[in-house]
């Protein structure tokens, strides 16, 4: 986002005008940012041709999926419906991995029938999978290396109390099940959770996976999940992709040599690919001065962007309507009948009722975590690409709210 001719723009398009044209609240994504992030990640790991499986739970609009597919990206899915969305967007089954947690064996069978890669994250399902398929369908195994990473316990998945993956301490049990059911394990996976601060954590996890690989002779790929940290605030430490890429790809090549085969190296970024591409635009309904604070009340709330309330995440807030205005201190809140504070004591260019505010880093886990709470409509979505802004999802309306209700006589 940059100021051009006195207006905040993304890839040359004035953001406030998007709000004027499509209405607020609206999610806007800059497709160029997504493509740049994808290319940066790929290049950081050269000489290895890494396979990127976009974790589509972050943002699953078909236009975004198609844009990433066009770059050569695959897909990481966590529900059968995400698999179906991926197939509908044109992904080949072989480019999709299904990495669910605590789903039923029936859902896994559905995914097998659709031909996608299966990633198994508990021994009970592994046993059932082996009983049904033997070595006729390969699977990947999700290992929990128990590396504590990331800031928020709700999103870090590698710790000892985590429900994710099969503990690395249970490897002997896994090997026993694999041998007795004659399962073909074609991949090993770990996803240590969001927000990894340094390359060292990744490398530690990598060693654990490389070590485990000795027990599985049929591997075709190793999947390191995600957890790349992106900057939300100025000065935030981010994962140094260049450093990680150089160190891990060198180590990976060594590993392949000792394993005796050139395996594929996979990653499943969500946030890294789409977070920064997203701008959530809202309109200021009211300025409310209390004895202690100046509140800015906007036409949105935790129903549209829940991350600040759920994870204490920081989203930078910019007043698109007053780029030159002098900065004042505000607390920005939503219109939901719950406490839904987007940000306390934020320095924002002087705000007036009717102004359009912009939340940055709204591409990941924004609209996909939205709801109809307080009987509000989910916002529209707009994609900036090829020099123009296009609607990629209509704002909901009253019909959407009542679509599945059943009329009964009382
Ligand atoms: C959520 C998730 C990801 C993506 O995590 P980000 O922090 O958005 O990059 C990757 N893999 C799996 C299995 C996930 O559940």
mmCIF file of C-alpha atoms and ligand atoms in Angstrom:
data_model
loop_
_atom_site.group_PDB
_atom_site.id
_atom_site.type_symbol
_atom_site.label_atom_id
_atom_site.label_comp_id
_atom_site.label_asym_id
_atom_site.label_seq_id
_atom_site.Cartn_x
_atom_site.Cartn_y
_atom_site.Cartn_z
ATOM 1 C CA UNK A 1 0.000 0.000 0.000
ATOM 2 C CA UNK A 2 1.406 3.400 -0.933
ATOM 3 C CA UNK A 3 0.219 6.973 -1.274
ATOM 4 C CA UNK A 4 -0.065 8.072 -4.896
ATOM 5 C CA UNK A 5 -1.530 11.499 -5.763
ATOM 6 C CA UNK A 6 -2.784 11.881 -2.199
ATOM 7 C CA UNK A 7 -4.601 8.524 -2.155
ATOM 8 C CA UNK A 8 -3.766 5.166 -0.580
ATOM 9 C CA UNK A 9 -3.361 2.672 -3.404
ATOM 10 C CA UNK A 10 -2.577 -1.002 -3.930
ATOM 11 C CA UNK A 11 -0.988 -1.884 -7.285
ATOM 12 C CA UNK A 12 -2.060 1.508 -8.588
ATOM 13 C CA UNK A 13 -5.731 1.196 -7.587
ATOM 14 C CA UNK A 14 -7.133 3.675 -5.048
ATOM 15 C CA UNK A 15 -8.513 1.664 -2.131
ATOM 16 C CA UNK A 16 -11.072 4.246 -1.020
ATOM 17 C CA UNK A 17 -12.592 4.138 -4.485
ATOM 18 C CA UNK A 18 -13.080 0.393 -4.148
ATOM 19 C CA UNK A 19 -15.131 1.039 -1.010
ATOM 20 C CA UNK A 20 -17.107 3.700 -2.877
ATOM 21 C CA UNK A 21 -17.755 1.397 -5.826
ATOM 22 C CA UNK A 22 -18.480 -1.896 -4.055
ATOM 23 C CA UNK A 23 -19.631 -0.561 -0.694
ATOM 24 C CA UNK A 24 -18.237 -1.182 2.790
ATOM 25 C CA UNK A 25 -17.393 -3.369 4.547
ATOM 26 C CA UNK A 26 -15.351 -5.094 1.868
ATOM 27 C CA UNK A 27 -12.329 -7.392 1.750
ATOM 28 C CA UNK A 28 -9.810 -6.396 -0.942
ATOM 29 C CA UNK A 29 -6.907 -8.618 -2.065
ATOM 30 C CA UNK A 30 -3.968 -7.552 -4.182
ATOM 31 C CA UNK A 31 -3.222 -10.522 -6.453
ATOM 32 C CA UNK A 32 0.225 -9.150 -7.290
ATOM 33 C CA UNK A 33 1.281 -9.416 -3.645
ATOM 34 C CA UNK A 34 0.186 -13.064 -3.579
ATOM 35 C CA UNK A 35 2.142 -13.867 -6.742
ATOM 36 C CA UNK A 36 5.217 -12.044 -5.382
ATOM 37 C CA UNK A 37 5.091 -13.954 -2.108
ATOM 38 C CA UNK A 38 4.808 -17.254 -3.986
ATOM 39 C CA UNK A 39 7.800 -16.420 -6.179
ATOM 40 C CA UNK A 40 9.894 -15.222 -3.228
ATOM 41 C CA UNK A 41 9.287 -18.493 -1.410
ATOM 42 C CA UNK A 42 10.118 -20.608 -4.472
ATOM 43 C CA UNK A 43 13.308 -18.659 -5.140
ATOM 44 C CA UNK A 44 14.500 -18.803 -1.535
ATOM 45 C CA UNK A 45 14.797 -22.587 -1.810
ATOM 46 C CA UNK A 46 16.463 -22.732 -5.215
ATOM 47 C CA UNK A 47 18.289 -25.014 -6.208
ATOM 48 C CA UNK A 48 15.460 -27.238 -4.916
ATOM 49 C CA UNK A 49 12.188 -27.077 -6.839
ATOM 50 C CA UNK A 50 9.994 -26.995 -3.720
ATOM 51 C CA UNK A 51 6.302 -27.828 -3.993
ATOM 52 C CA UNK A 52 4.089 -25.228 -2.365
ATOM 53 C CA UNK A 53 0.708 -26.441 -1.118
ATOM 54 C CA UNK A 54 -1.300 -23.353 -0.230
ATOM 55 C CA UNK A 55 -3.193 -23.834 3.058
ATOM 56 C CA UNK A 56 -6.532 -22.687 1.751
ATOM 57 C CA UNK A 57 -8.220 -22.377 5.134
ATOM 58 C CA UNK A 58 -6.531 -18.947 5.247
ATOM 59 C CA UNK A 59 -8.555 -17.636 2.286
ATOM 60 C CA UNK A 60 -10.519 -19.921 0.013
ATOM 61 C CA UNK A 61 -12.231 -17.769 -2.589
ATOM 62 C CA UNK A 62 -12.059 -19.638 -5.928
ATOM 63 C CA UNK A 63 -10.467 -16.635 -7.645
ATOM 64 C CA UNK A 64 -7.549 -16.784 -5.183
ATOM 65 C CA UNK A 65 -7.267 -20.551 -5.623
ATOM 66 C CA UNK A 66 -7.189 -20.185 -9.413
ATOM 67 C CA UNK A 67 -4.612 -17.408 -9.210
ATOM 68 C CA UNK A 68 -2.301 -19.622 -7.155
ATOM 69 C CA UNK A 69 -2.934 -22.650 -9.351
ATOM 70 C CA UNK A 70 -1.832 -20.588 -12.340
ATOM 71 C CA UNK A 71 1.525 -20.010 -10.610
ATOM 72 C CA UNK A 72 2.021 -23.774 -10.270
ATOM 73 C CA UNK A 73 0.950 -23.964 -6.637
ATOM 74 C CA UNK A 74 -0.791 -26.978 -5.040
ATOM 75 C CA UNK A 75 -3.238 -27.049 -2.141
ATOM 76 C CA UNK A 76 -3.304 -28.047 1.521
ATOM 77 C CA UNK A 77 -6.798 -28.867 2.744
ATOM 78 C CA UNK A 78 -8.198 -29.665 6.175
ATOM 79 C CA UNK A 79 -11.768 -30.685 5.357
ATOM 80 C CA UNK A 80 -13.431 -32.646 2.580
ATOM 81 C CA UNK A 81 -15.207 -29.456 1.516
ATOM 82 C CA UNK A 82 -11.880 -27.705 1.040
ATOM 83 C CA UNK A 83 -10.833 -30.644 -1.150
ATOM 84 C CA UNK A 84 -14.009 -30.159 -3.202
ATOM 85 C CA UNK A 85 -13.384 -26.397 -3.466
ATOM 86 C CA UNK A 86 -9.865 -27.152 -4.719
ATOM 87 C CA UNK A 87 -11.043 -29.630 -7.343
ATOM 88 C CA UNK A 88 -13.730 -27.192 -8.426
ATOM 89 C CA UNK A 89 -11.067 -24.504 -8.862
ATOM 90 C CA UNK A 90 -9.218 -26.857 -11.216
ATOM 91 C CA UNK A 91 -6.493 -28.383 -9.040
ATOM 92 C CA UNK A 92 -5.481 -31.935 -9.966
ATOM 93 C CA UNK A 93 -6.018 -34.440 -7.137
ATOM 94 C CA UNK A 94 -2.273 -35.212 -7.124
ATOM 95 C CA UNK A 95 -1.576 -31.560 -6.253
ATOM 96 C CA UNK A 96 -3.861 -31.575 -3.219
ATOM 97 C CA UNK A 97 -2.974 -32.900 0.225
ATOM 98 C CA UNK A 98 -5.685 -33.625 2.776
ATOM 99 C CA UNK A 99 -4.349 -32.897 6.265
ATOM 100 C CA UNK A 100 -7.298 -33.137 8.615
ATOM 101 C CA UNK A 101 -7.319 -33.444 12.379
ATOM 102 C CA UNK A 102 -9.729 -35.714 14.240
ATOM 103 C CA UNK A 103 -12.007 -36.354 11.253
ATOM 104 C CA UNK A 104 -13.825 -39.657 10.763
ATOM 105 C CA UNK A 105 -12.426 -42.552 8.714
ATOM 106 C CA UNK A 106 -15.427 -42.049 6.407
ATOM 107 C CA UNK A 107 -14.246 -38.523 5.552
ATOM 108 C CA UNK A 108 -10.769 -39.879 4.837
ATOM 109 C CA UNK A 109 -12.281 -42.548 2.578
ATOM 110 C CA UNK A 110 -14.138 -39.835 0.668
ATOM 111 C CA UNK A 111 -10.835 -38.053 0.119
ATOM 112 C CA UNK A 112 -9.186 -41.314 -1.023
ATOM 113 C CA UNK A 113 -12.011 -41.724 -3.551
ATOM 114 C CA UNK A 114 -11.259 -38.235 -4.873
ATOM 115 C CA UNK A 115 -7.644 -39.273 -5.425
ATOM 116 C CA UNK A 116 -5.866 -36.698 -3.242
ATOM 117 C CA UNK A 117 -2.836 -37.287 -0.981
ATOM 118 C CA UNK A 118 -3.810 -38.395 2.505
ATOM 119 C CA UNK A 119 -2.014 -37.204 5.623
ATOM 120 C CA UNK A 120 -2.800 -39.180 8.767
ATOM 121 C CA UNK A 121 -2.431 -37.659 12.201
ATOM 122 C CA UNK A 122 -3.301 -40.398 14.680
ATOM 123 C CA UNK A 123 -2.553 -44.084 15.183
ATOM 124 C CA UNK A 124 -6.169 -45.188 15.451
ATOM 125 C CA UNK A 125 -6.985 -43.884 11.974
ATOM 126 C CA UNK A 126 -3.671 -45.230 10.659
ATOM 127 C CA UNK A 127 -4.690 -48.728 11.784
ATOM 128 C CA UNK A 128 -8.135 -48.400 10.197
ATOM 129 C CA UNK A 129 -6.586 -47.000 7.024
ATOM 130 C CA UNK A 130 -4.178 -49.950 6.858
ATOM 131 C CA UNK A 131 -6.975 -52.465 7.415
ATOM 132 C CA UNK A 132 -9.030 -50.978 4.566
ATOM 133 C CA UNK A 133 -6.327 -50.198 2.012
ATOM 134 C CA UNK A 134 -3.189 -52.177 2.913
ATOM 135 C CA UNK A 135 -0.556 -50.975 0.465
ATOM 136 C CA UNK A 136 -3.055 -50.117 -2.306
ATOM 137 C CA UNK A 137 -3.308 -46.447 -1.252
ATOM 138 C CA UNK A 138 -0.219 -44.647 0.076
ATOM 139 C CA UNK A 139 -0.405 -42.171 2.913
ATOM 140 C CA UNK A 140 1.691 -39.530 4.569
ATOM 141 C CA UNK A 141 2.173 -39.444 8.340
ATOM 142 C CA UNK A 142 1.956 -36.280 10.392
ATOM 143 C CA UNK A 143 4.555 -36.264 13.118
ATOM 144 C CA UNK A 144 4.506 -33.964 16.090
ATOM 145 C CA UNK A 145 8.136 -33.139 16.859
ATOM 146 C CA UNK A 146 7.115 -31.300 20.047
ATOM 147 C CA UNK A 147 8.874 -28.129 19.212
ATOM 148 C CA UNK A 148 7.236 -25.286 21.041
ATOM 149 C CA UNK A 149 6.925 -22.447 18.607
ATOM 150 C CA UNK A 150 4.786 -19.439 17.956
ATOM 151 C CA UNK A 151 3.241 -16.868 20.203
ATOM 152 C CA UNK A 152 -0.320 -18.004 20.774
ATOM 153 C CA UNK A 153 -1.215 -21.406 22.249
ATOM 154 C CA UNK A 154 -4.395 -21.473 20.164
ATOM 155 C CA UNK A 155 -2.351 -21.578 16.992
ATOM 156 C CA UNK A 156 0.852 -23.340 17.996
ATOM 157 C CA UNK A 157 0.491 -27.042 17.333
ATOM 158 C CA UNK A 158 3.842 -28.604 18.109
ATOM 159 C CA UNK A 159 3.791 -28.599 21.917
ATOM 160 C CA UNK A 160 3.399 -31.650 24.139
ATOM 161 C CA UNK A 161 -0.277 -30.986 24.963
ATOM 162 C CA UNK A 162 -1.196 -30.435 21.327
ATOM 163 C CA UNK A 163 -3.892 -32.556 19.679
ATOM 164 C CA UNK A 164 -2.037 -32.440 16.352
ATOM 165 C CA UNK A 165 0.049 -35.159 14.770
ATOM 166 C CA UNK A 166 1.491 -38.392 16.086
ATOM 167 C CA UNK A 167 4.101 -37.851 18.761
ATOM 168 C CA UNK A 168 7.624 -38.512 17.637
ATOM 169 C CA UNK A 169 7.922 -40.626 20.817
ATOM 170 C CA UNK A 170 5.328 -43.027 19.337
ATOM 171 C CA UNK A 171 7.349 -43.737 16.219
ATOM 172 C CA UNK A 172 8.015 -47.356 17.179
ATOM 173 C CA UNK A 173 4.283 -47.938 17.488
ATOM 174 C CA UNK A 174 3.719 -46.271 14.105
ATOM 175 C CA UNK A 175 6.353 -48.474 12.459
ATOM 176 C CA UNK A 176 4.736 -51.569 13.984
ATOM 177 C CA UNK A 177 1.310 -50.615 12.570
ATOM 178 C CA UNK A 178 2.807 -49.746 9.168
ATOM 179 C CA UNK A 179 4.630 -53.093 8.937
ATOM 180 C CA UNK A 180 1.818 -55.288 10.140
ATOM 181 C CA UNK A 181 -0.802 -53.666 7.872
ATOM 182 C CA UNK A 182 1.686 -53.348 5.004
ATOM 183 C CA UNK A 183 1.005 -49.601 4.616
ATOM 184 C CA UNK A 184 2.931 -47.649 1.994
ATOM 185 C CA UNK A 185 4.092 -44.432 3.671
ATOM 186 C CA UNK A 186 4.995 -41.988 0.914
ATOM 187 C CA UNK A 187 5.491 -38.848 2.981
ATOM 188 C CA UNK A 188 6.405 -37.485 6.388
ATOM 189 C CA UNK A 189 4.881 -34.240 7.574
ATOM 190 C CA UNK A 190 5.187 -31.784 10.396
ATOM 191 C CA UNK A 191 3.467 -28.480 10.991
ATOM 192 C CA UNK A 192 4.799 -26.882 14.119
ATOM 193 C CA UNK A 193 2.160 -24.175 14.227
ATOM 194 C CA UNK A 194 1.885 -20.593 13.201
ATOM 195 C CA UNK A 195 4.425 -17.891 13.862
ATOM 196 C CA UNK A 196 7.865 -19.408 13.842
ATOM 197 C CA UNK A 197 10.337 -16.756 14.843
ATOM 198 C CA UNK A 198 13.605 -18.154 13.596
ATOM 199 C CA UNK A 199 15.006 -20.582 11.071
ATOM 200 C CA UNK A 200 16.551 -22.601 13.883
ATOM 201 C CA UNK A 201 13.169 -23.981 14.962
ATOM 202 C CA UNK A 202 12.523 -25.237 11.467
ATOM 203 C CA UNK A 203 15.920 -26.862 11.253
ATOM 204 C CA UNK A 204 15.430 -28.607 14.594
ATOM 205 C CA UNK A 205 12.157 -30.034 13.360
ATOM 206 C CA UNK A 206 13.781 -31.000 10.087
ATOM 207 C CA UNK A 207 16.388 -33.096 11.877
ATOM 208 C CA UNK A 208 13.657 -34.962 13.725
ATOM 209 C CA UNK A 209 11.866 -35.751 10.459
ATOM 210 C CA UNK A 210 15.076 -36.737 8.673
ATOM 211 C CA UNK A 211 15.865 -39.053 11.524
ATOM 212 C CA UNK A 212 12.388 -40.595 11.427
ATOM 213 C CA UNK A 213 12.694 -41.095 7.667
ATOM 214 C CA UNK A 214 15.135 -43.982 8.218
ATOM 215 C CA UNK A 215 12.178 -46.147 9.243
ATOM 216 C CA UNK A 216 10.204 -45.470 6.043
ATOM 217 C CA UNK A 217 11.793 -46.748 2.813
ATOM 218 C CA UNK A 218 8.997 -45.689 0.406
ATOM 219 C CA UNK A 219 9.081 -41.919 0.939
ATOM 220 C CA UNK A 220 8.464 -39.634 -2.019
ATOM 221 C CA UNK A 221 8.231 -36.321 -0.165
ATOM 222 C CA UNK A 222 8.874 -34.555 3.108
ATOM 223 C CA UNK A 223 6.372 -31.851 4.051
ATOM 224 C CA UNK A 224 7.429 -29.135 6.506
ATOM 225 C CA UNK A 225 4.012 -27.531 6.868
ATOM 226 C CA UNK A 226 4.081 -23.850 7.588
ATOM 227 C CA UNK A 227 4.359 -21.363 10.382
ATOM 228 C CA UNK A 228 6.198 -18.672 8.453
ATOM 229 C CA UNK A 229 5.697 -15.484 10.385
ATOM 230 C CA UNK A 230 4.739 -12.335 8.535
ATOM 231 C CA UNK A 231 4.987 -8.760 9.826
ATOM 232 C CA UNK A 232 1.760 -7.339 11.224
ATOM 233 C CA UNK A 233 3.358 -4.407 12.989
ATOM 234 C CA UNK A 234 6.290 -2.262 12.050
ATOM 235 C CA UNK A 235 9.387 -3.800 13.605
ATOM 236 C CA UNK A 236 7.878 -7.305 13.913
ATOM 237 C CA UNK A 237 10.402 -10.086 13.574
ATOM 238 C CA UNK A 238 9.512 -12.251 10.596
ATOM 239 C CA UNK A 239 10.776 -15.601 9.394
ATOM 240 C CA UNK A 240 13.847 -14.861 7.293
ATOM 241 C CA UNK A 241 12.872 -16.873 4.231
ATOM 242 C CA UNK A 242 16.193 -16.353 2.482
ATOM 243 C CA UNK A 243 18.153 -17.619 5.480
ATOM 244 C CA UNK A 244 15.792 -20.539 6.026
ATOM 245 C CA UNK A 245 15.811 -21.391 2.321
ATOM 246 C CA UNK A 246 19.586 -21.455 2.067
ATOM 247 C CA UNK A 247 20.111 -23.480 5.250
ATOM 248 C CA UNK A 248 17.275 -25.965 4.833
ATOM 249 C CA UNK A 249 17.798 -26.678 1.146
ATOM 250 C CA UNK A 250 21.483 -27.431 1.733
ATOM 251 C CA UNK A 251 20.608 -29.757 4.596
ATOM 252 C CA UNK A 252 17.803 -31.360 2.577
ATOM 253 C CA UNK A 253 20.144 -32.243 -0.300
ATOM 254 C CA UNK A 254 22.482 -33.909 2.186
ATOM 255 C CA UNK A 255 19.578 -35.819 3.647
ATOM 256 C CA UNK A 256 18.441 -37.048 0.207
ATOM 257 C CA UNK A 257 21.923 -38.359 -0.440
ATOM 258 C CA UNK A 258 21.980 -40.348 2.784
ATOM 259 C CA UNK A 259 18.400 -41.534 2.212
ATOM 260 C CA UNK A 260 19.462 -42.728 -1.244
ATOM 261 C CA UNK A 261 16.759 -40.997 -3.254
ATOM 262 C CA UNK A 262 15.802 -37.488 -4.362
ATOM 263 C CA UNK A 263 12.659 -36.680 -2.440
ATOM 264 C CA UNK A 264 10.355 -33.719 -2.991
ATOM 265 C CA UNK A 265 10.316 -30.926 -0.426
ATOM 266 C CA UNK A 266 6.864 -29.539 0.348
ATOM 267 C CA UNK A 267 5.592 -26.531 2.303
ATOM 268 C CA UNK A 268 2.058 -25.483 3.216
ATOM 269 C CA UNK A 269 2.000 -21.733 3.771
ATOM 270 C CA UNK A 270 -1.276 -19.937 4.360
ATOM 271 C CA UNK A 271 -0.546 -16.590 5.969
ATOM 272 C CA UNK A 272 2.762 -16.147 4.168
ATOM 273 C CA UNK A 273 1.064 -16.190 0.780
ATOM 274 C CA UNK A 274 -2.060 -14.141 1.456
ATOM 275 C CA UNK A 275 -1.911 -12.159 4.709
ATOM 276 C CA UNK A 276 -0.269 -9.019 3.358
ATOM 277 C CA UNK A 277 -2.337 -9.065 0.185
ATOM 278 C CA UNK A 278 -5.502 -8.312 2.150
ATOM 279 C CA UNK A 279 -7.106 -4.992 3.105
ATOM 280 C CA UNK A 280 -10.359 -4.933 5.023
ATOM 281 C CA UNK A 281 -12.218 -1.679 4.426
ATOM 282 C CA UNK A 282 -14.897 -0.446 6.816
ATOM 283 C CA UNK A 283 -16.858 2.755 7.216
ATOM 284 C CA UNK A 284 -16.909 4.862 10.363
ATOM 285 C CA UNK A 285 -20.444 4.951 11.758
ATOM 286 C CA UNK A 286 -19.870 7.047 14.824
ATOM 287 C CA UNK A 287 -17.292 8.849 16.911
ATOM 288 C CA UNK A 288 -18.041 8.403 20.563
ATOM 289 C CA UNK A 289 -16.230 10.353 23.224
ATOM 290 C CA UNK A 290 -16.421 8.821 26.700
ATOM 291 C CA UNK A 291 -14.762 10.119 29.839
ATOM 292 C CA UNK A 292 -11.712 7.969 29.161
ATOM 293 C CA UNK A 293 -11.468 7.305 25.444
ATOM 294 C CA UNK A 294 -12.376 8.385 21.940
ATOM 295 C CA UNK A 295 -14.083 5.413 20.326
ATOM 296 C CA UNK A 296 -14.379 4.998 16.577
ATOM 297 C CA UNK A 297 -17.374 2.750 15.900
ATOM 298 C CA UNK A 298 -17.252 1.072 12.481
ATOM 299 C CA UNK A 299 -19.751 -0.890 10.378
ATOM 300 C CA UNK A 300 -18.110 -4.239 11.159
ATOM 301 C CA UNK A 301 -17.001 -6.281 14.132
ATOM 302 C CA UNK A 302 -15.891 -9.704 15.298
ATOM 303 C CA UNK A 303 -18.360 -11.172 12.825
ATOM 304 C CA UNK A 304 -16.055 -10.087 9.967
ATOM 305 C CA UNK A 305 -12.552 -9.997 11.459
ATOM 306 C CA UNK A 306 -12.238 -11.983 14.662
ATOM 307 C CA UNK A 307 -8.457 -12.314 14.892
ATOM 308 C CA UNK A 308 -7.893 -9.294 17.177
ATOM 309 C CA UNK A 309 -10.456 -10.626 19.672
ATOM 310 C CA UNK A 310 -9.555 -14.324 19.367
ATOM 311 C CA UNK A 311 -5.778 -14.143 19.114
ATOM 312 C CA UNK A 312 -4.970 -10.610 20.268
ATOM 313 C CA UNK A 313 -3.575 -10.074 16.819
ATOM 314 C CA UNK A 314 -2.510 -6.634 15.698
ATOM 315 C CA UNK A 315 -3.884 -5.230 12.449
ATOM 316 C CA UNK A 316 -2.555 -1.854 11.456
ATOM 317 C CA UNK A 317 -5.363 0.665 10.895
ATOM 318 C CA UNK A 318 -5.186 3.450 8.325
ATOM 319 C CA UNK A 319 -7.702 6.202 7.545
ATOM 320 C CA UNK A 320 -8.044 6.071 3.753
ATOM 321 C CA UNK A 321 -10.213 9.193 3.712
ATOM 322 C CA UNK A 322 -7.692 11.499 5.334
ATOM 323 C CA UNK A 323 -4.165 10.547 4.226
ATOM 324 C CA UNK A 324 -2.709 13.940 5.117
ATOM 325 C CA UNK A 325 -4.654 14.514 8.336
ATOM 326 C CA UNK A 326 -2.912 14.977 11.651
ATOM 327 C CA UNK A 327 -2.640 11.905 13.834
ATOM 328 C CA UNK A 328 -4.791 11.462 16.914
ATOM 329 C CA UNK A 329 -5.359 8.584 19.338
ATOM 330 C CA UNK A 330 -8.438 6.391 18.925
ATOM 331 C CA UNK A 331 -9.830 3.067 20.068
ATOM 332 C CA UNK A 332 -11.486 1.326 17.135
ATOM 333 C CA UNK A 333 -14.445 -0.910 17.962
ATOM 334 C CA UNK A 334 -17.114 -2.891 16.124
ATOM 335 C CA UNK A 335 -20.916 -2.722 16.149
ATOM 336 C CA UNK A 336 -21.503 -6.192 17.635
ATOM 337 C CA UNK A 337 -23.194 -6.550 21.006
ATOM 338 C CA UNK A 338 -20.100 -8.058 22.597
ATOM 339 C CA UNK A 339 -16.829 -6.337 23.283
ATOM 340 C CA UNK A 340 -15.183 -6.343 19.893
ATOM 341 C CA UNK A 341 -12.195 -4.050 19.962
ATOM 342 C CA UNK A 342 -10.067 -3.956 16.836
ATOM 343 C CA UNK A 343 -7.367 -1.830 18.414
ATOM 344 C CA UNK A 344 -6.758 0.253 21.546
ATOM 345 C CA UNK A 345 -5.041 3.624 21.522
ATOM 346 C CA UNK A 346 -4.135 3.668 17.863
ATOM 347 C CA UNK A 347 -2.562 6.640 16.162
ATOM 348 C CA UNK A 348 -4.740 7.317 13.139
ATOM 349 C CA UNK A 349 -5.027 10.329 10.861
ATOM 350 C CA UNK A 350 -7.939 12.407 12.168
ATOM 351 C CA UNK A 351 -11.160 10.418 11.797
ATOM 352 C CA UNK A 352 -14.587 11.754 10.800
ATOM 353 C CA UNK A 353 -17.901 9.951 10.633
ATOM 354 C CA UNK A 354 -18.261 8.468 7.143
ATOM 355 C CA UNK A 355 -14.505 7.952 6.665
ATOM 356 C CA UNK A 356 -13.212 4.656 5.280
ATOM 357 C CA UNK A 357 -10.714 2.863 7.510
ATOM 358 C CA UNK A 358 -8.451 0.073 6.323
ATOM 359 C CA UNK A 359 -7.217 -2.912 8.352
ATOM 360 C CA UNK A 360 -3.993 -4.266 6.954
ATOM 361 C CA UNK A 361 -2.861 -7.904 6.849
ATOM 362 C CA UNK A 362 -6.465 -8.976 6.415
ATOM 363 C CA UNK A 363 -5.897 -11.588 3.715
ATOM 364 C CA UNK A 364 -5.439 -14.610 5.986
ATOM 365 C CA UNK A 365 -8.093 -15.890 8.398
ATOM 366 C CA UNK A 366 -10.305 -12.865 7.763
ATOM 367 C CA UNK A 367 -13.312 -13.791 5.692
ATOM 368 C CA UNK A 368 -12.816 -17.533 6.244
ATOM 369 C CA UNK A 369 -13.414 -17.048 9.970
ATOM 370 C CA UNK A 370 -16.360 -14.685 9.502
ATOM 371 C CA UNK A 371 -19.902 -15.401 10.672
ATOM 372 C CA UNK A 372 -23.444 -14.089 10.603
ATOM 373 C CA UNK A 373 -23.484 -13.192 14.300
ATOM 374 C CA UNK A 374 -26.027 -10.451 15.098
ATOM 375 C CA UNK A 375 -27.710 -11.397 11.784
ATOM 376 C CA UNK A 376 -25.164 -9.383 9.823
ATOM 377 C CA UNK A 377 -24.197 -10.171 6.257
ATOM 378 C CA UNK A 378 -20.718 -11.354 5.366
ATOM 379 C CA UNK A 379 -18.840 -8.700 3.360
ATOM 380 C CA UNK A 380 -18.086 -8.649 -0.357
ATOM 381 C CA UNK A 381 -14.627 -9.590 -1.674
ATOM 382 C CA UNK A 382 -12.701 -7.783 -4.415
ATOM 383 C CA UNK A 383 -9.525 -8.856 -6.213
ATOM 384 C CA UNK A 384 -7.035 -6.388 -7.662
ATOM 385 C CA UNK A 385 -5.220 -8.009 -10.574
ATOM 386 C CA UNK A 386 -4.211 -7.117 -14.111
ATOM 387 C CA UNK A 387 -4.705 -3.458 -13.332
ATOM 388 C CA UNK A 388 -8.321 -3.575 -12.245
ATOM 389 C CA UNK A 389 -10.521 -4.360 -9.266
ATOM 390 C CA UNK A 390 -13.086 -7.113 -9.705
ATOM 391 C CA UNK A 391 -15.825 -8.382 -7.442
ATOM 392 C CA UNK A 392 -15.066 -12.018 -6.510
ATOM 393 C CA UNK A 393 -17.820 -12.530 -3.930
ATOM 394 C CA UNK A 394 -21.048 -10.645 -3.543
ATOM 395 C CA UNK A 395 -22.073 -9.214 -0.219
ATOM 396 C CA UNK A 396 -24.655 -11.475 1.433
ATOM 397 C CA UNK A 397 -28.281 -10.445 1.642
ATOM 398 C CA UNK A 398 -31.390 -11.357 3.628
ATOM 399 C CA UNK A 399 -32.031 -14.440 1.447
ATOM 400 C CA UNK A 400 -28.609 -15.829 2.406
ATOM 401 C CA UNK A 401 -29.430 -15.455 6.092
ATOM 402 C CA UNK A 402 -32.647 -17.462 5.961
ATOM 403 C CA UNK A 403 -31.848 -19.851 3.080
ATOM 404 C CA UNK A 404 -31.719 -22.995 5.221
ATOM 405 C CA UNK A 405 -34.440 -22.171 7.690
ATOM 406 C CA UNK A 406 -37.464 -24.417 7.596
ATOM 407 C CA UNK A 407 -40.856 -22.810 7.916
ATOM 408 C CA UNK A 408 -43.008 -24.658 10.471
ATOM 409 C CA UNK A 409 -46.598 -24.155 11.601
ATOM 410 C CA UNK A 410 -46.746 -23.300 15.296
HETATM 411 C C1 LIG B 1 -3.247 -23.895 9.069
HETATM 412 C C2 LIG B 1 -2.287 -24.833 8.479
HETATM 413 C C3 LIG B 1 -1.249 -24.360 7.671
HETATM 414 C C4 LIG B 1 -1.013 -22.884 7.386
HETATM 415 O O1 LIG B 1 -0.561 -22.155 8.479
HETATM 416 P P1 LIG B 1 -0.157 -20.598 8.292
HETATM 417 O O2 LIG B 1 0.273 -20.154 9.615
HETATM 418 O O3 LIG B 1 -1.363 -19.871 7.795
HETATM 419 O O4 LIG B 1 0.912 -20.538 7.269
HETATM 420 C C5 LIG B 1 -0.413 -25.305 7.095
HETATM 421 N N1 LIG B 1 -0.585 -26.631 7.311
HETATM 422 C C6 LIG B 1 -1.574 -27.116 8.091
HETATM 423 C C7 LIG B 1 -1.718 -28.571 8.270
HETATM 424 C C8 LIG B 1 -2.451 -26.235 8.708
HETATM 425 O O5 LIG B 1 -3.436 -26.714 9.478
#
